[in-house]
């Protein structure tokens, strides 16, 4: 059986522990990529990924490895992202594997996402191959980390491989362990085709490219297939593998990972998680899917130039092809005009989508402050969901509101316990319990309102703990909460795009802070600007921005010309991001400043 020589595995790790670097070494060692063609972190193909050094979209690659037993194995490696926003990508790739290489930094030890990813891998019954990476670091303490792996993760670490992906130490041992320890796939080659779609992307020439893991049977160009969930039938136009670029081959058999192209017009017809089978005589048993990703953070995206509205729609559609978790629907704002309400998995996801829209599609956008989904009980007895503060009914119609909660865990050195508890208290956190995963480190569990996490929580946590904290969270249902909507008026008119929902106790402080921030952000203009924060009709804070007297150039008249040009350019740069609301120009920053409130 050919499956005996196949190993499907992924690499899981906390962010920055070295997954992508290790993947590069595996590609290089197996000769999948020649060293001279090796671009650092080849699997991170998007520009943004490379610049930010994070893996967003997983990639798959087939390696051919001649093991020490003399046999050549087909190894299918699926790279996974480590950030908390992208847990769904991890769970997807796990569904296509039998094993996981677990990378733990030899200096940092087990962190919050190490734990989260190991839990996902264990619940998918994957064989875990532990690797202690970065042993070249002066601060490396592999013995202590091995202990942590045993104590915290309950994984036998006696065989943990001590490696340095940077220096190429341990690469062969890792490949050998994968071959020896990860079980081969055990599908039925003779059964009708069943393959799991675990990802997809849109290619300008090929159309929808579905990434599949074949479980039973085989698939070739010309096969007529049916998608089990939608019942849609398509003709396969080709199958292939990533090596690491797309390479077409004759067929994919049980146990193999690769891609298929078919006459699929939209990704909606070929959903990630769906099962591919034969159109005639196929299976009716769908494969176990994976954790479905639902957006939890929403914001409005508006083109600064309203002529770009149609372009924005097309661009969002294109990105969605590649990103099942992104949602969007048209909305309009009195202040910002026509745009889209978009749903994301978290703030990083939002940030990345906005950046891609601007970079890859040349759009200039205003994003409004992100919001969670509130459940609003109306006095009429009806309950509605509100993800845009502007759509909150008047207070007189509201009987009560529930807000989404998260179960959060923070791992920190013991000396920061007080710091983290302070922050959690400021954010209305409810203490759950403390674990002691390792010497000198604690893991504190809290239940927190999700809207408090949106507000700069992670940055605060990182800076107050000098970067030592790691953080993970999961959705934890809804709870009733005393919430109010805070409106911002500019020259007497409420600006819908600046409204936000907050706990009543926080409203006064945050309203005051926000008008102060806006005063600092909004440039002085030819006339005086009056800023107010209000709850309903009641103004709780106000500030004035006085009128501009001199113009910018006059100030450095006679000064050197390059300085003048710089000033003008800076102004222009600022302009690009401004949106006129009434007669007042508001910079993009203003819409995000609500996130920086303590
Ligand atoms: P994400 O893809 O963002 O989740 O991160 P990652 O886990 O893939 O980490 P990545 O491979 O990007 O490595 C993070 C940083 O650690 C990079 O600066 C690497 O150069 C560095 N690094 C990786 N492996 C080693 C190692 O063995 N030794 C040392 N000293 N540095 C390493």
Coordinates of C-alpha atoms and ligand atoms in Angstrom, one line a residue:
X1 CA 0.0 0.0 0.0
X2 CA 1.5 3.3 -1.1
X3 CA 0.1 5.0 2.1
X4 CA 2.8 3.3 4.2
X5 CA 5.3 5.8 2.7
X6 CA 3.2 8.9 3.3
X7 CA 3.4 11.1 6.4
X8 CA 1.1 14.1 6.7
X9 CA 2.1 16.6 9.4
X10 CA 2.0 20.2 10.5
X11 CA 4.2 22.3 12.7
X12 CA 2.5 24.0 15.7
X13 CA 4.1 26.6 18.0
X14 CA 3.6 29.7 19.9
X15 CA 4.2 32.8 17.8
X16 CA 7.9 33.4 17.0
X17 CA 9.1 30.1 18.4
X18 CA 10.5 29.3 14.9
X19 CA 8.0 27.4 12.8
X20 CA 8.6 29.1 9.6
X21 CA 12.4 29.0 10.0
X22 CA 12.2 25.2 10.7
X23 CA 9.9 24.7 7.7
X24 CA 12.6 26.4 5.6
X25 CA 15.2 24.0 7.0
X26 CA 13.1 21.0 6.2
X27 CA 12.6 22.2 2.6
X28 CA 16.2 22.8 2.2
X29 CA 17.4 19.5 3.8
X30 CA 15.1 17.4 1.6
X31 CA 16.3 19.3 -1.5
X32 CA 12.7 20.6 -2.2
X33 CA 14.3 24.0 -2.6
X34 CA 17.9 24.5 -3.5
X35 CA 19.8 26.6 -1.0
X36 CA 20.5 29.3 -3.5
X37 CA 16.8 29.6 -4.3
X38 CA 16.0 29.8 -0.7
X39 CA 14.4 33.0 0.2
X40 CA 14.1 33.3 3.9
X41 CA 10.8 31.9 5.1
X42 CA 9.7 30.7 1.8
X43 CA 6.3 29.5 3.0
X44 CA 5.3 33.0 4.1
X45 CA 4.5 34.2 0.7
X46 CA 2.5 37.3 1.3
X47 CA 4.5 40.5 1.5
X48 CA 2.8 41.5 4.7
X49 CA 3.7 38.2 6.3
X50 CA 7.3 38.7 5.4
X51 CA 7.4 42.2 6.7
X52 CA 5.7 41.5 9.9
X53 CA 7.4 38.1 10.3
X54 CA 4.1 36.3 11.0
X55 CA 2.5 33.5 9.2
X56 CA -1.1 34.3 8.2
X57 CA -2.1 32.0 5.5
X58 CA -0.9 28.5 5.8
X59 CA 0.9 26.9 2.9
X60 CA 1.3 23.2 2.1
X61 CA 4.3 21.6 0.6
X62 CA 5.3 18.1 -0.5
X63 CA 8.7 16.9 0.5
X64 CA 10.4 13.8 -0.7
X65 CA 12.7 12.4 2.0
X66 CA 15.0 9.5 1.7
X67 CA 15.2 8.2 5.3
X68 CA 18.0 6.4 7.1
X69 CA 16.1 3.1 6.5
X70 CA 16.8 3.7 2.8
X71 CA 13.1 4.3 1.9
X72 CA 11.9 7.4 0.2
X73 CA 8.9 8.9 2.0
X74 CA 6.4 11.5 0.8
X75 CA 6.1 14.0 3.5
X76 CA 3.3 16.6 3.3
X77 CA 4.0 19.6 5.5
X78 CA 1.3 22.0 6.3
X79 CA 2.5 25.3 7.8
X80 CA 0.2 26.9 10.4
X81 CA 0.0 30.4 11.9
X82 CA 0.6 30.9 15.6
X83 CA -1.4 34.0 16.4
X84 CA -4.5 33.8 18.5
X85 CA -6.7 35.3 15.8
X86 CA -5.9 32.4 13.5
X87 CA -6.7 29.4 15.6
X88 CA -9.2 28.4 12.9
X89 CA -6.5 28.0 10.4
X90 CA -4.7 25.7 12.7
X91 CA -7.6 23.5 13.3
X92 CA -8.2 23.2 9.6
X93 CA -4.7 22.1 8.9
X94 CA -4.8 19.6 11.7
X95 CA -7.8 17.9 10.0
X96 CA -5.5 17.1 7.1
X97 CA -2.7 15.6 9.2
X98 CA -1.8 12.5 11.3
X99 CA 1.0 14.2 13.2
X100 CA 2.3 17.5 14.5
X101 CA 5.8 18.8 15.1
X102 CA 5.5 20.9 18.3
X103 CA 8.1 23.7 18.4
X104 CA 8.9 25.2 21.7
X105 CA 11.5 28.0 22.2
X106 CA 14.4 26.8 24.4
X107 CA 14.6 30.2 26.1
X108 CA 10.9 31.0 26.5
X109 CA 9.4 27.7 27.2
X110 CA 5.8 26.8 26.9
X111 CA 3.6 29.8 26.2
X112 CA -0.2 30.4 25.9
X113 CA -0.5 29.4 22.2
X114 CA 1.7 26.4 22.7
X115 CA -0.9 25.1 25.1
X116 CA -3.8 26.1 22.9
X117 CA -2.3 24.4 19.8
X118 CA -1.4 21.3 21.7
X119 CA -4.9 21.0 23.0
X120 CA -6.2 21.3 19.4
X121 CA -3.7 18.7 18.2
X122 CA -4.6 16.3 21.0
X123 CA -8.3 16.6 20.4
X124 CA -7.6 15.7 16.7
X125 CA -5.7 12.7 18.0
X126 CA -2.4 13.7 16.3
X127 CA 0.9 12.2 17.2
X128 CA 3.0 14.9 18.7
X129 CA 6.7 15.2 18.0
X130 CA 8.2 17.7 20.4
X131 CA 11.1 19.9 19.3
X132 CA 13.0 22.3 21.5
X133 CA 14.2 25.0 19.2
X134 CA 16.8 27.8 19.4
X135 CA 19.2 25.9 21.5
X136 CA 21.9 28.2 20.1
X137 CA 20.6 31.1 22.2
X138 CA 22.7 32.0 25.2
X139 CA 19.5 32.0 27.3
X140 CA 18.5 28.6 26.1
X141 CA 17.6 26.1 28.9
X142 CA 16.5 23.0 27.1
X143 CA 16.4 20.8 30.2
X144 CA 14.0 23.2 31.9
X145 CA 11.9 23.4 28.8
X146 CA 11.8 19.6 28.5
X147 CA 10.4 19.5 32.0
X148 CA 7.8 22.1 31.1
X149 CA 6.7 20.1 28.1
X150 CA 6.2 17.1 30.4
X151 CA 4.5 18.9 33.3
X152 CA 2.4 21.5 31.5
X153 CA 1.6 19.6 28.3
X154 CA 1.7 16.1 29.6
X155 CA 3.8 15.1 26.6
X156 CA 6.7 12.7 27.0
X157 CA 9.8 14.8 26.3
X158 CA 12.5 12.2 26.7
X159 CA 12.7 12.0 22.9
X160 CA 12.3 15.7 22.4
X161 CA 14.7 16.9 19.7
X162 CA 17.0 19.7 20.6
X163 CA 17.3 21.9 17.6
X164 CA 18.3 25.2 16.2
X165 CA 16.4 26.0 13.0
X166 CA 18.6 29.0 12.6
X167 CA 21.8 27.0 12.5
X168 CA 20.3 23.9 10.9
X169 CA 20.9 21.7 14.0
X170 CA 18.5 18.7 14.5
X171 CA 16.9 18.9 11.1
X172 CA 17.5 15.3 10.1
X173 CA 16.5 14.0 13.6
X174 CA 13.2 15.8 13.1
X175 CA 12.6 14.3 9.7
X176 CA 13.5 10.8 11.1
X177 CA 11.1 11.3 14.0
X178 CA 8.3 12.3 11.7
X179 CA 8.8 9.2 9.6
X180 CA 9.1 6.9 12.7
X181 CA 6.5 8.3 14.9
X182 CA 3.7 9.9 12.8
X183 CA 1.4 7.1 11.6
X184 CA 0.8 6.7 7.9
X185 CA -2.7 7.6 6.6
X186 CA -5.1 4.7 6.7
X187 CA -7.8 5.5 4.1
X188 CA -9.3 3.0 1.7
X189 CA -7.9 3.4 -1.8
X190 CA -10.6 1.2 -3.3
X191 CA -13.5 3.1 -1.7
X192 CA -15.2 5.9 -3.6
X193 CA -13.4 9.2 -3.4
X194 CA -13.7 11.3 -0.3
X195 CA -11.5 14.3 0.1
X196 CA -11.5 17.2 2.6
X197 CA -11.3 20.7 1.4
X198 CA -9.1 22.4 4.0
X199 CA -8.3 25.6 2.2
X200 CA -8.7 27.4 -1.1
X201 CA -7.4 30.3 -3.1
X202 CA -8.4 32.1 -6.2
X203 CA -6.1 32.1 -9.1
X204 CA -6.5 34.5 -12.0
X205 CA -6.0 31.7 -14.6
X206 CA -7.2 28.6 -12.9
X207 CA -10.1 29.9 -10.9
X208 CA -10.8 28.4 -7.6
X209 CA -7.9 26.2 -6.4
X210 CA -9.1 23.9 -3.6
X211 CA -6.5 22.4 -1.2
X212 CA -7.5 18.9 -0.5
X213 CA -6.6 16.0 1.7
X214 CA -7.7 12.8 0.0
X215 CA -9.0 10.3 2.5
X216 CA -10.4 7.5 0.4
X217 CA -10.2 6.6 -3.3
X218 CA -8.5 8.9 -5.8
X219 CA -9.0 12.0 -7.9
X220 CA -7.7 12.8 -11.4
X221 CA -8.3 15.4 -14.0
X222 CA -11.6 14.6 -15.7
X223 CA -13.2 13.1 -12.6
X224 CA -16.7 14.4 -12.2
X225 CA -17.1 15.3 -8.5
X226 CA -19.8 16.4 -6.2
X227 CA -19.5 18.6 -3.1
X228 CA -21.4 16.8 -0.4
X229 CA -22.6 19.9 1.5
X230 CA -23.9 21.8 -1.5
X231 CA -24.7 18.9 -3.8
X232 CA -23.0 20.9 -6.6
X233 CA -21.3 18.9 -9.4
X234 CA -18.1 19.9 -11.2
X235 CA -15.6 18.5 -13.7
X236 CA -12.1 18.4 -12.3
X237 CA -9.7 20.2 -14.6
X238 CA -6.5 19.2 -12.9
X239 CA -4.9 18.0 -9.7
X240 CA -1.4 18.7 -8.4
X241 CA 0.9 19.3 -5.4
X242 CA 2.7 22.2 -3.9
X243 CA 6.4 21.6 -4.4
X244 CA 6.5 24.4 -3.1
X245 CA 5.1 26.0 -6.2
X246 CA 2.0 24.5 -7.8
X247 CA 2.9 21.5 -9.9
X248 CA 0.3 19.5 -11.8
X249 CA 0.4 15.7 -11.5
X250 CA -1.8 12.8 -12.8
X251 CA -3.7 11.9 -9.7
X252 CA -4.0 12.3 -6.0
X253 CA -4.6 9.0 -4.1
X254 CA -5.9 8.1 -0.6
X255 CA -3.6 9.7 2.0
X256 CA -2.2 12.4 -0.2
X257 CA -2.4 16.1 0.1
X258 CA -2.5 18.5 -2.8
X259 CA -4.9 20.7 -4.8
X260 CA -7.6 20.4 -7.4
X261 CA -9.0 22.8 -9.9
X262 CA -12.4 22.4 -11.3
X263 CA -15.0 24.4 -13.1
X264 CA -15.9 26.1 -9.8
X265 CA -17.0 29.6 -10.3
X266 CA -17.1 30.9 -6.8
X267 CA -15.6 29.8 -3.6
X268 CA -19.0 29.6 -2.1
X269 CA -19.5 26.5 -4.2
X270 CA -16.5 24.9 -2.8
X271 CA -16.5 25.6 0.9
X272 CA -13.6 24.9 3.2
X273 CA -14.6 21.9 5.4
X274 CA -16.8 20.3 2.7
X275 CA -16.2 16.8 1.4
X276 CA -15.5 16.1 -2.2
X277 CA -16.8 12.8 -3.6
X278 CA -17.7 11.3 -6.9
X279 CA -20.8 12.7 -8.8
X280 CA -21.8 9.1 -9.6
X281 CA -21.5 6.3 -7.1
X282 CA -19.9 8.6 -4.6
X283 CA -20.0 8.4 -0.8
X284 CA -22.8 10.0 1.3
X285 CA -20.6 10.1 4.4
X286 CA -19.1 13.5 5.0
X287 CA -15.7 13.7 6.6
X288 CA -15.5 15.3 10.0
X289 CA -15.1 19.0 9.4
X290 CA -13.2 21.3 11.7
X291 CA -14.0 24.2 14.0
X292 CA -15.9 26.7 11.9
X293 CA -14.6 30.2 12.1
X294 CA -17.1 32.9 12.9
X295 CA -16.2 36.6 12.9
X296 CA -16.4 38.2 16.3
X297 CA -15.1 41.7 15.6
X298 CA -16.8 44.1 13.2
X299 CA -16.0 47.4 11.8
X300 CA -17.0 49.6 8.9
X301 CA -14.6 50.1 6.0
X302 CA -15.3 53.2 3.9
X303 CA -13.5 54.5 0.8
X304 CA -12.2 58.0 1.4
X305 CA -13.0 58.6 -2.3
X306 CA -16.6 57.5 -2.8
X307 CA -15.8 56.6 -6.4
X308 CA -13.9 53.6 -4.9
X309 CA -17.0 52.0 -3.5
X310 CA -17.4 49.5 -6.3
X311 CA -13.6 48.7 -6.2
X312 CA -13.9 48.1 -2.5
X313 CA -16.7 45.6 -3.0
X314 CA -14.7 43.7 -5.6
X315 CA -11.5 43.7 -3.5
X316 CA -13.4 42.4 -0.5
X317 CA -14.8 39.7 -2.7
X318 CA -11.4 38.7 -3.9
X319 CA -10.0 38.5 -0.4
X320 CA -12.9 36.5 0.8
X321 CA -12.1 33.8 -1.7
X322 CA -9.0 33.2 0.3
X323 CA -10.3 33.8 3.7
X324 CA -13.5 32.0 4.7
X325 CA -13.7 33.9 8.0
X326 CA -14.0 37.4 6.4
X327 CA -17.6 38.6 6.0
X328 CA -18.9 41.9 4.6
X329 CA -22.2 43.5 3.8
X330 CA -23.0 47.0 2.6
X331 CA -23.8 49.7 5.2
X332 CA -24.1 53.4 5.1
X333 CA -23.1 56.0 7.6
X334 CA -24.4 59.6 7.8
X335 CA -20.9 60.7 8.4
X336 CA -18.9 58.4 6.1
X337 CA -21.3 57.7 3.3
X338 CA -21.4 54.2 1.7
X339 CA -19.1 51.4 2.8
X340 CA -19.1 47.8 4.1
X341 CA -19.6 46.3 7.5
X342 CA -16.9 43.7 7.8
X343 CA -16.5 40.8 10.2
X344 CA -13.1 39.5 11.4
X345 CA -11.6 37.0 13.8
X346 CA -9.8 39.6 15.8
X347 CA -7.9 42.8 15.6
X348 CA -4.9 41.4 13.8
X349 CA -7.1 39.9 11.2
X350 CA -8.8 43.3 10.7
X351 CA -5.5 45.1 10.5
X352 CA -4.2 42.7 7.9
X353 CA -7.3 42.8 5.7
X354 CA -7.2 46.6 5.8
X355 CA -3.6 46.7 4.9
X356 CA -4.1 44.2 2.0
X357 CA -7.0 46.2 0.6
X358 CA -4.9 49.3 0.5
X359 CA -1.7 47.7 -0.8
X360 CA -3.0 45.2 -3.2
X361 CA -6.0 47.1 -4.5
X362 CA -4.8 50.7 -4.1
X363 CA -7.7 51.7 -2.0
X364 CA -7.7 54.5 0.5
X365 CA -9.9 53.6 3.4
X366 CA -11.3 54.8 6.7
X367 CA -11.9 52.1 9.2
X368 CA -14.3 52.7 12.1
X369 CA -13.6 51.5 15.6
X370 CA -14.2 47.7 15.9
X371 CA -17.2 46.4 17.8
X372 CA -18.3 43.1 19.2
X373 CA -21.8 41.7 18.7
X374 CA -24.3 42.7 21.4
X375 CA -27.5 41.0 22.1
X376 CA -30.1 43.6 22.7
X377 CA -33.4 42.8 24.4
X378 CA -36.1 45.2 23.4
X379 CA -39.0 46.3 25.5
X380 CA -41.2 44.7 22.7
X381 CA -39.9 41.3 23.8
X382 CA -37.8 40.8 20.7
X383 CA -34.0 40.2 20.9
X384 CA -31.7 41.6 18.2
X385 CA -28.0 41.4 17.5
X386 CA -26.1 44.7 17.1
X387 CA -22.6 44.8 15.8
X388 CA -22.6 48.5 15.0
X389 CA -23.2 51.1 17.8
X390 CA -24.9 53.4 15.3
X391 CA -27.7 50.8 14.9
X392 CA -28.4 50.5 18.6
X393 CA -32.1 51.4 19.2
X394 CA -32.9 54.4 21.5
X395 CA -32.4 53.6 25.2
X396 CA -36.2 53.9 25.8
X397 CA -36.7 50.8 23.6
X398 CA -34.1 48.7 25.3
X399 CA -35.0 46.4 28.2
X400 CA -31.5 45.0 28.6
X401 CA -28.3 44.0 26.8
X402 CA -25.9 41.1 26.9
X403 CA -22.3 41.3 25.9
X404 CA -19.9 38.5 24.7
X405 CA -17.4 37.2 27.2
X406 CA -14.1 35.4 26.7
X407 CA -12.2 32.9 28.9
X408 CA -8.7 34.3 28.9
X409 CA -5.5 32.8 30.1
X410 CA -2.2 34.7 30.6
X411 CA 1.1 33.0 31.3
X412 CA 3.6 35.3 33.1
X413 CA 6.7 35.1 35.4
X414 CA 5.4 35.2 39.0
X415 CA 6.7 38.7 39.6
X416 CA 4.0 40.1 37.3
X417 CA 1.0 38.6 38.9
X418 CA 0.0 41.9 40.6
X419 CA 0.4 43.8 37.3
X420 CA -1.8 41.4 35.4
X421 CA -4.4 41.4 38.1
X422 CA -4.6 45.2 38.1
X423 CA -5.1 45.3 34.3
X424 CA -7.8 42.6 34.5
X425 CA -9.6 44.5 37.2
X426 CA -9.5 47.7 35.1
X427 CA -11.0 45.7 32.3
X428 CA -13.9 44.3 34.4
X429 CA -12.3 40.9 34.5
X430 CA -13.6 38.2 36.8
X431 CA -10.8 36.1 38.3
X432 CA -11.3 32.4 37.8
X433 CA -8.1 30.6 39.0
X434 CA -4.4 30.3 38.9
X435 CA -2.3 27.4 37.7
X436 CA 1.4 26.9 38.3
X437 CA 2.7 25.4 35.0
X438 CA 6.4 25.7 35.8
X439 CA 8.9 27.1 38.2
X440 CA 8.6 30.8 38.5
X441 CA 5.7 31.0 36.1
X442 CA 2.0 31.3 36.6
X443 CA -1.1 31.0 34.4
X444 CA -4.0 33.1 35.5
X445 CA -7.5 32.5 34.1
X446 CA -10.0 35.3 33.8
X447 CA -13.4 35.8 32.4
X448 CA -13.4 39.2 30.6
X449 CA -15.9 41.1 28.4
X450 CA -14.7 40.9 24.9
X451 CA -15.1 44.6 24.2
X452 CA -12.5 45.3 26.9
X453 CA -10.0 43.1 25.1
X454 CA -10.5 45.1 21.9
X455 CA -9.4 48.2 23.6
X456 CA -5.6 47.9 23.5
X457 CA -5.6 45.0 26.0
X458 CA -2.9 43.0 24.4
X459 CA -0.6 45.9 23.9
X460 CA -1.1 47.0 27.5
X461 CA -0.5 43.5 28.7
X462 CA 2.7 43.2 26.7
X463 CA 4.1 46.6 27.8
X464 CA 3.2 46.3 31.4
X465 CA 4.9 42.9 31.6
X466 CA 7.9 44.0 29.6
X467 CA 6.9 41.6 26.8
X468 CA 6.8 38.5 29.1
X469 CA 3.1 37.8 29.0
X470 CA 1.6 35.4 26.6
X471 CA -2.1 35.4 26.1
X472 CA -4.9 33.2 24.7
X473 CA -8.6 33.3 24.8
X474 CA -11.7 31.5 23.7
X475 CA -15.3 32.6 23.4
X476 CA -17.3 32.1 26.6
X477 CA -20.9 33.0 25.9
X478 CA -22.9 36.1 26.7
X479 CA -23.7 37.8 30.0
X480 CA -26.0 40.6 30.9
X481 CA -24.2 43.9 31.3
X482 CA -25.1 47.5 32.1
X483 CA -24.0 49.1 28.8
X484 CA -24.6 52.5 27.3
X485 CA -24.0 54.1 24.0
X486 CA -21.6 57.0 24.0
X487 CA -22.1 59.5 21.1
X488 CA -19.6 62.1 19.9
X489 CA -20.9 65.4 18.6
X490 CA -18.9 67.6 16.4
X491 CA -20.2 71.2 16.3
X492 CA -23.5 69.9 17.7
X493 CA -24.0 67.0 15.3
X494 CA -23.6 63.4 16.4
X495 CA -21.0 61.5 14.2
X496 CA -22.4 58.0 13.9
X497 CA -19.0 56.5 13.0
X498 CA -17.5 57.7 16.3
X499 CA -20.2 56.2 18.6
X500 CA -19.3 53.3 20.8
X501 CA -20.8 51.0 23.4
X502 CA -19.2 50.8 26.8
X503 CA -20.0 49.8 30.4
X504 CA -21.9 52.5 32.3
X505 CA -19.2 52.8 34.9
X506 CA -16.6 53.4 32.3
X507 CA -18.6 55.8 30.3
X508 CA -17.7 59.1 32.0
X509 CA -14.0 58.5 32.1
X510 CA -13.9 57.2 28.6
X511 CA -16.0 60.0 27.2
X512 CA -13.7 62.6 28.8
X513 CA -10.6 60.8 27.5
X514 CA -12.0 60.5 24.1
X515 CA -12.8 64.2 23.5
X516 CA -9.3 65.0 24.8
X517 CA -7.8 62.6 22.4
X518 CA -9.9 63.9 19.5
X519 CA -8.8 67.4 20.4
X520 CA -5.2 66.4 20.0
X521 CA -5.8 64.5 16.8
X522 CA -8.2 66.7 14.8
X523 CA -6.1 69.5 13.1
X524 CA -7.2 73.1 13.7
X525 CA -9.3 74.4 10.9
X526 CA -10.5 77.8 9.8
X527 CA -13.2 77.9 12.4
X528 CA -13.7 76.7 15.9
X529 CA -14.7 73.1 16.5
X530 CA -16.8 72.0 19.4
X531 CA -16.4 68.4 20.6
X532 CA -18.8 66.7 23.0
X533 CA -19.3 63.3 24.4
X534 CA -22.9 62.5 25.2
X535 CA -25.1 59.7 26.5
X536 CA -28.5 60.3 25.0
X537 CA -29.2 64.0 25.4
X538 CA -26.8 64.4 28.3
X539 CA -23.4 65.9 27.5
X540 CA -20.8 64.4 29.8
X541 CA -17.6 66.0 28.4
X542 CA -16.6 68.7 26.0
X543 CA -13.6 70.4 24.4
X544 CA -13.0 73.1 21.9
X545 CA -10.5 73.2 19.1
X546 CA -9.7 76.9 18.4
X547 CA -9.6 78.2 14.8
X548 CA -6.4 78.3 12.8
X549 CA -4.7 81.5 12.5
X550 CA -1.5 81.1 10.5
X551 CA -1.0 78.7 7.6
X552 CA 1.8 76.2 7.8
X553 CA 4.0 77.7 5.0
X554 CA 3.9 81.2 6.5
X555 CA 5.5 79.8 9.6
X556 CA 8.7 78.8 7.9
X557 CA 8.8 81.4 5.3
X558 CA 12.4 82.2 4.4
X559 CA 13.3 78.8 5.8
X560 CA 15.0 76.3 3.6
X561 CA 13.0 74.9 0.8
X562 CA 13.3 71.2 1.6
X563 CA 11.8 71.8 5.0
X564 CA 8.9 73.6 3.3
X565 CA 8.4 70.7 0.9
X566 CA 8.4 68.2 3.7
X567 CA 5.8 70.1 5.5
X568 CA 3.6 70.3 2.4
X569 CA 4.1 66.6 1.8
X570 CA 3.2 65.8 5.4
X571 CA 0.1 67.8 5.0
X572 CA -0.8 66.0 1.8
X573 CA -0.2 62.6 3.4
X574 CA -2.5 63.7 6.2
X575 CA -5.1 64.8 3.7
X576 CA -5.3 61.4 2.1
X577 CA -6.6 60.0 5.3
X578 CA -9.1 62.7 6.1
X579 CA -12.7 62.5 5.8
X580 CA -14.9 65.6 5.7
X581 CA -17.7 65.4 8.2
X582 CA -19.9 68.4 7.6
X583 CA -17.2 70.9 7.1
X584 CA -14.8 69.4 9.6
X585 CA -11.9 67.3 8.3
X586 CA -11.4 64.2 10.5
X587 CA -8.2 62.1 10.2
X588 CA -8.4 58.3 10.2
X589 CA -6.7 58.1 13.6
X590 CA -9.7 59.7 15.2
X591 CA -11.9 56.7 14.4
X592 CA -9.4 54.4 16.1
X593 CA -8.7 56.5 19.1
X594 CA -11.5 54.9 21.0
X595 CA -9.4 51.8 21.1
X596 CA -6.7 53.6 23.1
X597 CA -8.9 54.5 26.0
X598 CA -7.9 52.9 29.3
Ligands
LIG1 P1 5.0 32.9 13.1 O1 5.1 32.3 11.7 O2 4.8 34.4 13.1 O3 4.0 32.2 14.0 O4 6.4 32.7 13.8 P2 7.3 31.5 13.6 O5 7.0 30.6 14.8 O6 7.2 30.9 12.3 O7 8.7 32.0 13.9 P3 9.8 32.4 12.8 O8 10.3 31.2 12.1 O9 9.4 33.5 12.0 O10 11.0 32.8 13.8 C1 10.8 33.8 14.7 C2 12.2 34.5 15.0 O11 13.1 33.5 15.6 C3 12.9 34.8 13.7 O12 13.6 36.1 13.9 C4 13.9 33.7 13.5 O13 15.1 34.1 12.8 C5 14.3 33.3 14.9 N1 14.7 31.9 15.0 C6 14.0 30.8 14.5 N2 14.7 29.7 14.8 C7 15.8 30.1 15.6 C8 16.9 29.4 16.2 O14 17.0 28.2 16.1 N3 17.8 30.1 16.9 C9 17.7 31.5 16.9 N4 18.6 32.1 17.6 N5 16.7 32.2 16.4 C10 15.7 31.5 15.7

